Coordinates of C-alpha atoms and ligand atoms in Angstrom, one line a residue:
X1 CA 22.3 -10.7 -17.8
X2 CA 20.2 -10.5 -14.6
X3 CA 16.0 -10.4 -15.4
X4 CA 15.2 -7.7 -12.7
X5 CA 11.6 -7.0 -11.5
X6 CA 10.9 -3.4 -12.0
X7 CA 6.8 -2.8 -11.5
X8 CA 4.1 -4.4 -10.2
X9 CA 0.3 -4.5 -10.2
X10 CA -2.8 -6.5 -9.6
X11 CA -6.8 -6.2 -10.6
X12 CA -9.1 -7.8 -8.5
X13 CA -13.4 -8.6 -9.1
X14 CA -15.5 -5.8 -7.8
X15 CA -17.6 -8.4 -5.4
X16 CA -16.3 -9.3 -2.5
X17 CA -17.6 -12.0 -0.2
X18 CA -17.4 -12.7 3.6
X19 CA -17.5 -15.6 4.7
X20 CA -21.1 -14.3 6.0
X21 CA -22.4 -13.7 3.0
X22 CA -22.0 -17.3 1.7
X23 CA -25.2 -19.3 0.4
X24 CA -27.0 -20.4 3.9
X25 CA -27.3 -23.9 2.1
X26 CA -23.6 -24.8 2.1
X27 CA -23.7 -25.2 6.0
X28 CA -20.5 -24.2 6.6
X29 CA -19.6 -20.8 9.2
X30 CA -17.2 -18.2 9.8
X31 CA -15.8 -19.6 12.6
X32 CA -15.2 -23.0 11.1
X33 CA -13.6 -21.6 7.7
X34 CA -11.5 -18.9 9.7
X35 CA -10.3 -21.3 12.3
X36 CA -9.4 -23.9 9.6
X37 CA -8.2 -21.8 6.5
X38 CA -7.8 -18.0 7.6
X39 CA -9.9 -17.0 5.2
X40 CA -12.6 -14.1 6.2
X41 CA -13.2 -13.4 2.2
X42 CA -12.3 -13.5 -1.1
X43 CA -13.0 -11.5 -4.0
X44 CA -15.4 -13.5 -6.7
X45 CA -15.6 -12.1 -11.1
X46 CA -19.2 -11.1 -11.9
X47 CA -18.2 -9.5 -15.3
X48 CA -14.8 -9.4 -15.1
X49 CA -13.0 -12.6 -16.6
X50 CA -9.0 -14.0 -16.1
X51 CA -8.1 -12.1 -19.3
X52 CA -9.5 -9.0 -18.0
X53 CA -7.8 -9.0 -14.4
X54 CA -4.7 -10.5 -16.1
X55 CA -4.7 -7.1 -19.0
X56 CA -5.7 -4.6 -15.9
X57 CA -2.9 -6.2 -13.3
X58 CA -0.5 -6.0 -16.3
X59 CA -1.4 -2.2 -16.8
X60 CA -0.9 -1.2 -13.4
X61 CA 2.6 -2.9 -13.6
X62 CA 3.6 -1.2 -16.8
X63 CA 2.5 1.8 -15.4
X64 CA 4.5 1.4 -11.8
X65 CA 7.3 0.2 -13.7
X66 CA 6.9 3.6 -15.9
X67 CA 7.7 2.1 -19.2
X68 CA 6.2 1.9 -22.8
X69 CA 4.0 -1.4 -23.5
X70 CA 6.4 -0.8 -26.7
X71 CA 8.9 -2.7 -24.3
X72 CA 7.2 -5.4 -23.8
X73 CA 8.8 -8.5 -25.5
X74 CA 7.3 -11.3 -23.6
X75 CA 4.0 -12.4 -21.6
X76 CA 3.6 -15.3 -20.0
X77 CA 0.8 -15.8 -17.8
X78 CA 0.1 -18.8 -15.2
X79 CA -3.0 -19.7 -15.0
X80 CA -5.5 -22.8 -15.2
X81 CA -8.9 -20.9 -15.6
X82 CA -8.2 -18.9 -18.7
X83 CA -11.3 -17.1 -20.8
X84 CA -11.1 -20.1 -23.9
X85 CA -9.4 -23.0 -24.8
X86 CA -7.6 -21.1 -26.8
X87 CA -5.9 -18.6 -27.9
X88 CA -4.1 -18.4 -24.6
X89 CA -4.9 -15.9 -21.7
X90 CA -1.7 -14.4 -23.1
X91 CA -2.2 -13.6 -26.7
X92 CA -6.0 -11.9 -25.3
X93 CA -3.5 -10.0 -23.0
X94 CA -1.6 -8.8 -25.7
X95 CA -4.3 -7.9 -28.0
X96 CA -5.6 -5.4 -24.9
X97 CA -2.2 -4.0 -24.3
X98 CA -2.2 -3.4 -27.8
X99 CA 1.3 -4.7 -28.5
X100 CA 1.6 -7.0 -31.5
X101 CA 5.3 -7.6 -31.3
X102 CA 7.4 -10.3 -29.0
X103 CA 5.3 -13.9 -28.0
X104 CA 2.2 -14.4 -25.5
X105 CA 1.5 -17.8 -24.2
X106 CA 0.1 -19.3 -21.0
X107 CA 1.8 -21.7 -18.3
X108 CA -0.5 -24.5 -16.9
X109 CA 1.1 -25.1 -13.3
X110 CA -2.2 -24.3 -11.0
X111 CA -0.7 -22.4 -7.9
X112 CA 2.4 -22.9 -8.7
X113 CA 1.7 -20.7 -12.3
X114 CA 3.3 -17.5 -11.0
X115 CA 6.7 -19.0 -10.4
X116 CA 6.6 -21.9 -13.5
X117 CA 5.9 -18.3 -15.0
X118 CA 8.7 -16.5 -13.5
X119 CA 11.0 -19.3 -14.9
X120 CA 10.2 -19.2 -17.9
X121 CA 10.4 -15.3 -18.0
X122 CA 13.6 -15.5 -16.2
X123 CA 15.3 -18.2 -18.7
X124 CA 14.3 -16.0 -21.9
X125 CA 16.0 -12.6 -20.0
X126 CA 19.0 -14.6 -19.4
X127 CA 19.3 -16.6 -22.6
X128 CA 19.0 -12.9 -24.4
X129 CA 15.5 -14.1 -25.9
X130 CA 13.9 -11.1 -24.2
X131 CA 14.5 -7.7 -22.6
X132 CA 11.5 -7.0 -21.2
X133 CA 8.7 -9.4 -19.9
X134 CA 5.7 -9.2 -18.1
X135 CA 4.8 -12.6 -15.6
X136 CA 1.0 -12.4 -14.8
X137 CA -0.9 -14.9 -12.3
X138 CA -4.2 -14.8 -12.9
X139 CA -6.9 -16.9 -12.5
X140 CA -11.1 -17.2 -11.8
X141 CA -11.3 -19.9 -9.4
X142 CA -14.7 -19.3 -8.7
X143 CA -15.9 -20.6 -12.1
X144 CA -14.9 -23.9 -11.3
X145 CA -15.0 -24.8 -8.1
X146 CA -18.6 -27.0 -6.9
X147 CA -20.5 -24.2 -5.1
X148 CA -22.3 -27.1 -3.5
X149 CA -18.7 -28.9 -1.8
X150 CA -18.7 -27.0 1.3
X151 CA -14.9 -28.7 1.7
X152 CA -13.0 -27.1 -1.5
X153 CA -15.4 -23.8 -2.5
X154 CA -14.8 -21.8 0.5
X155 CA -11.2 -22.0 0.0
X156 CA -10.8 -20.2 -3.2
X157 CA -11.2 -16.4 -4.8
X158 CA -10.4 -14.8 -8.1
X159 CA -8.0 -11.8 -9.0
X160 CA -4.6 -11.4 -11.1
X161 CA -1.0 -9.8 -10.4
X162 CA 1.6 -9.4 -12.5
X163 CA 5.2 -8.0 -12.2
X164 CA 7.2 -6.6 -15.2
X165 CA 11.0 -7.7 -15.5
X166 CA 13.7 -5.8 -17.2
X167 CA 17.4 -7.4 -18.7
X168 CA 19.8 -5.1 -16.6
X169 CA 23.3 -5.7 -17.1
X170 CA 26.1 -5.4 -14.5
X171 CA 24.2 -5.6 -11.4
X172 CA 23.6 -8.0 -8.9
X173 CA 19.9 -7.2 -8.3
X174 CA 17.0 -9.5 -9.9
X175 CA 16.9 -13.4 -10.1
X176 CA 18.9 -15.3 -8.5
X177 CA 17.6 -18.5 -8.4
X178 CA 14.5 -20.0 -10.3
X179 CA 13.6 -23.6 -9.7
X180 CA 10.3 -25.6 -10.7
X181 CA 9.7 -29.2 -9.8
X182 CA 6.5 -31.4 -10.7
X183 CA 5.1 -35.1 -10.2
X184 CA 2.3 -36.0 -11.7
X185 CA 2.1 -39.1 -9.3
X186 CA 0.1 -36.6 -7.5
X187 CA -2.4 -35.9 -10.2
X188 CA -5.2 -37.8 -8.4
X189 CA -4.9 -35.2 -5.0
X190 CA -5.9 -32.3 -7.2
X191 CA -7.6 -31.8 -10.0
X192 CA -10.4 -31.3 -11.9
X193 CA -13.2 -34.0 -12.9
X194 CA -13.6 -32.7 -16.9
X195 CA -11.4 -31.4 -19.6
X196 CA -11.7 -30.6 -23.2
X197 CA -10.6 -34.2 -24.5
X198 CA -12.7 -36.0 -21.8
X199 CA -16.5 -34.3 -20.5
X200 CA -15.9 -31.3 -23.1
X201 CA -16.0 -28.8 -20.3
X202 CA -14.0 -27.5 -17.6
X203 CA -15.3 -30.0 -14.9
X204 CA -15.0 -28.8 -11.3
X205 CA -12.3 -28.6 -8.5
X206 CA -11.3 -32.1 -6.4
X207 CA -9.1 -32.1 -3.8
X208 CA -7.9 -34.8 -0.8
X209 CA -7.1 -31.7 1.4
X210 CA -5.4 -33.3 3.9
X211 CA -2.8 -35.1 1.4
X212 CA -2.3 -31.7 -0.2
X213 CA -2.0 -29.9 3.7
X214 CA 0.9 -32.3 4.2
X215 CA 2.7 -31.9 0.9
X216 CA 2.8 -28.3 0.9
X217 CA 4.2 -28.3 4.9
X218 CA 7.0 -30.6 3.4
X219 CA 7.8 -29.1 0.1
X220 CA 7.4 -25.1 1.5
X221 CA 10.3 -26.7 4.0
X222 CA 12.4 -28.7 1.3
X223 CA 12.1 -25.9 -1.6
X224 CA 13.5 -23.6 1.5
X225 CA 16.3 -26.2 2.2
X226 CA 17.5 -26.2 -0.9
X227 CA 17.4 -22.4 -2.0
X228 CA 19.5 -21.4 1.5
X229 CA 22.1 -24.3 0.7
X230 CA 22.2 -23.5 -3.1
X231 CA 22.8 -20.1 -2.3
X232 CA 24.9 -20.4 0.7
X233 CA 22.2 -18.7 2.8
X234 CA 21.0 -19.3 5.8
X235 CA 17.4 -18.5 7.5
X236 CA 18.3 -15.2 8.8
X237 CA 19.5 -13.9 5.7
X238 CA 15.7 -13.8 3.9
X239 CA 14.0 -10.5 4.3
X240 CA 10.5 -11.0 3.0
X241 CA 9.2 -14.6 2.6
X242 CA 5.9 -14.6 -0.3
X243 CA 4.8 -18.0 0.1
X244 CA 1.6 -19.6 -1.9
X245 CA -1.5 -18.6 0.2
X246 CA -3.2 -22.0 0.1
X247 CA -3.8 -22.1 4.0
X248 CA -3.1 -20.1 6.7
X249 CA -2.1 -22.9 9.2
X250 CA -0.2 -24.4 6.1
X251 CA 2.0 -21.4 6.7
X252 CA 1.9 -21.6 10.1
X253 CA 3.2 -24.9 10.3
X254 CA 5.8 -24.0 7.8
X255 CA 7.3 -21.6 9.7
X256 CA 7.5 -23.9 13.1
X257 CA 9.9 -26.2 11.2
X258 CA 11.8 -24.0 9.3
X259 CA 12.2 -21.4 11.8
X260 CA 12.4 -18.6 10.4
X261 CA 10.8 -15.3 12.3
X262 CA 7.1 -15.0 11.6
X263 CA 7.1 -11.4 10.9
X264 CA 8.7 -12.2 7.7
X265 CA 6.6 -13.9 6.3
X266 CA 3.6 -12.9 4.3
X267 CA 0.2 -14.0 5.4
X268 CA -2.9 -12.2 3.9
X269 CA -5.0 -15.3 2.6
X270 CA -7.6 -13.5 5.1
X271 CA -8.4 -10.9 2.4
X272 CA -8.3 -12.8 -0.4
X273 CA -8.8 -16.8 0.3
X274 CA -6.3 -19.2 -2.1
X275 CA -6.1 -17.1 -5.5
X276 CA -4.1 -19.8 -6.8
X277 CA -1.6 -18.7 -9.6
X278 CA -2.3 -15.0 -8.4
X279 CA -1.4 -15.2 -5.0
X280 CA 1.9 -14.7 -4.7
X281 CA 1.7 -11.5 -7.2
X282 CA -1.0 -10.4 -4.8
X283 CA 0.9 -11.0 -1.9
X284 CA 3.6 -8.9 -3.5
X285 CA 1.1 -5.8 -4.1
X286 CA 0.1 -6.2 -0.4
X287 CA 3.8 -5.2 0.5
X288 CA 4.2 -3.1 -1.8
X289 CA 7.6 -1.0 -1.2
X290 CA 8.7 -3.3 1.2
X291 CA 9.1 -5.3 -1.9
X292 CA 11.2 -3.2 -2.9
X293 CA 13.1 -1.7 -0.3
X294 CA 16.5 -3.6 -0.5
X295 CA 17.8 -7.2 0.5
X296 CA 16.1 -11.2 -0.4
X297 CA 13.3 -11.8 -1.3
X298 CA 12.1 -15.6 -1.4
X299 CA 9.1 -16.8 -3.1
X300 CA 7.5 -20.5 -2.4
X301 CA 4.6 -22.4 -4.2
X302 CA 3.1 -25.7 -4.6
X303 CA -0.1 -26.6 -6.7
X304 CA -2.2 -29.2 -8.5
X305 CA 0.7 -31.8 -10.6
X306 CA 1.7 -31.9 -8.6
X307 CA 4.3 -28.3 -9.1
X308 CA 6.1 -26.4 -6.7
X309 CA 8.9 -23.8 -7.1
X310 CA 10.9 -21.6 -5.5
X311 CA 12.6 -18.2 -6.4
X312 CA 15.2 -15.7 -4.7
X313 CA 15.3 -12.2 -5.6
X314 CA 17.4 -10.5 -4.6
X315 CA 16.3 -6.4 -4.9
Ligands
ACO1 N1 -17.7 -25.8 6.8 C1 -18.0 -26.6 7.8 N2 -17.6 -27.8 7.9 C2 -16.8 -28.3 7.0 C3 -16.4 -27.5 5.8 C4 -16.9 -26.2 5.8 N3 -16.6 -25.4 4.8 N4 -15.6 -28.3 5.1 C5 -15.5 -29.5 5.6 N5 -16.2 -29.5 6.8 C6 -16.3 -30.6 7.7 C7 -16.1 -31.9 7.1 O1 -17.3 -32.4 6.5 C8 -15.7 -32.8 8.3 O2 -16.9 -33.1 9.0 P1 -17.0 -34.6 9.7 O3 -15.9 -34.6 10.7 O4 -18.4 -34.5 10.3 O5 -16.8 -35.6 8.7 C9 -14.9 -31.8 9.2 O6 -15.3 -30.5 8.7 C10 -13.4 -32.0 9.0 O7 -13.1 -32.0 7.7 P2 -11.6 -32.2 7.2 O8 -11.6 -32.3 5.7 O9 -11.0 -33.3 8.0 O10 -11.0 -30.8 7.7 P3 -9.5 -30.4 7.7 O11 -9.1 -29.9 9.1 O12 -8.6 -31.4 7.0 O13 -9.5 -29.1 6.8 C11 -9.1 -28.2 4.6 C12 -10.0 -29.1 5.5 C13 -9.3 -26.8 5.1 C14 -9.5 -28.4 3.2 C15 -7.6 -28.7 4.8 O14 -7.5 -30.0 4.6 C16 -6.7 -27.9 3.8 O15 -6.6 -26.7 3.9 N6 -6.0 -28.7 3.0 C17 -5.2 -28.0 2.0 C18 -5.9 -27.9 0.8 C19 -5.7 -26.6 0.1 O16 -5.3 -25.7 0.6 N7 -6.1 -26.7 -1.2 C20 -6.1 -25.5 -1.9 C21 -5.6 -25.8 -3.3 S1 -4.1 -26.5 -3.3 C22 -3.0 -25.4 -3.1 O17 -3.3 -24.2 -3.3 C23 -1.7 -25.8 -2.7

């Protein structure tokens, strides 16, 4: 049984921000955040919450995919910024789709949700515990990072993309590999400084960017390593590269030492800065049929844990 993706969609806040238009007090500029990060903007929830982008990307993808939310056995959504402690982003999900059948619940991987996500979807489709799944990445970053750190608030937007998968049988299109890795060793490069069992609130993003630059260079490389030799690939047979937008020059510096040609790989953390668990779906809305169109598609993350996966799809 092969889980294959067969829809797309993504819902993003109605406010967008330039790097222009950020408060005059945080003494930070466009040049500076474009030349370091690649981000020109990002796309921040006034009204809108990670339950509601997560339900509206969800929609779209149902309705690309052209099937019945009746379908719909399983939703699992990555994301570290959900609307409560509980229930899960998930189950508020289902209760908008208006399905009450199958099992909701939420994956807490940072921006490495969508593919911890994707795992999990992918494990239930082959184990026969599903037929139909939808993997949502969605998360509200805004609402927790210190608008007053100039060094981590610039970096991050809000927004939510989901792709449906489908059980298929006899074909050799959909997932071919799934891996997720963590080490919490790492928890101290990443996190944030409250919780529910500690400060009784969220607390706020803190991050030793240049620890987490250096990981992601080396784990984007070794998660790439590994997938072409698992699957007796090498560089040139990937298509369409989707790697975690965390930093443009991340990327960048990825592609040097792996070598693979840099018009496959998907870079549009200009237009919405690091979305986190949504990125990658994002990304994958930005390509849209290319997505689609035939041959391997590899997917790449690494987040707060620290997590990182990667995925081949082959389509
Ligand atoms: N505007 C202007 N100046 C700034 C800003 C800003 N927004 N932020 C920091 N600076 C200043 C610093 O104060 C410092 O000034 P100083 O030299 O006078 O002390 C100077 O710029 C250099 O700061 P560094 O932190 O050394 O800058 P660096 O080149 O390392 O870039 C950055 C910082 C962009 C955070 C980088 O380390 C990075 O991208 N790391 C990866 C982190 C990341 O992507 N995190 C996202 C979440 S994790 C994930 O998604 C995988």
């Amino acid at each position: 049984m092969n889980a294959v993706p067969i829809g797309f969609g993504v819902a993003l806040p109605k406010k967008c921000v330039k790097n222009s238009d950020l408060p005059k007090d945080l003494e930070t500029s466009d040049e500076w955040i474009i030349s370091r990060t690649g981000i020109c903007q990002r796309y921040i929830a006034e009204n809108e919450t990670t339950a509601s982008l997560a339900s509206e990307a969800a929609h779209n993808a149902l309705k690309y995919a052209n099937i019945s939310k009746d379908e719909v056995d399983l939703i699992v959504v990555g994301t570290v910024t959900g609307d409560y402690t509980f229930p899960s982003s998930a189950a508020v999900v289902q209760k908008n789709l208006g399905i009450s059948r199958g099992v909701a619940f939420d994956v807490n991987a940072a921006c490495s949700g969508f593919i911890f996500a994707l795992d999990v979807a992918n494990s239930y489709i082959k184990l026969g515990k599903a037929k139909c799944a939808i993997v949502i990445g969605a998360e509200t970053f805004s609402r927790i990072v210190d608008w007053s750190d100039r060094s981590s608030c610039v970096l991050f937007g809000d927004g939510a993309g989901a792709m449906v998968l489908q059980a298929q049988e006899d074909t050799d299109r959909g997932i071919k590999s799934c891996k997720i890795y963590s080490d919490g060793n790492y928890a101290d490069c990443l996190f944030t400084s409250g919780g529910v069992s500690t400060t009784q609130n969220a607390g706020f993003v803190k991050m030793r960017g240049r620890e987490v630059f250096k990981f992601a260079v080396e784990k984007f490389h070794e998660l790439l390593n590994d997938l072409l030799h698992e699957n007796h690939m090498n560089v040139n047979d990937i298509d369409l590269l989707v790697p975690h937008q965390a930093n443009s020059r991340i990327i960048q510096k990825f592609i040097e030492l792996s070598g693979i040609e840099e018009k496959k790989v998907l870079i549009n953390i200009d237009k919405y800065a690091n979305t986190s668990a949504a990125s990658i779906p994002l990304a994958i809305n930005d390509v849209g049929a290319r997505f689609f169109s035939g041959g391997n598609v590899v997917l790449l993350s690494m987040g707060a844990g620290f997590t990182w996966g990667s995925a081949l799809i082959k389509l």
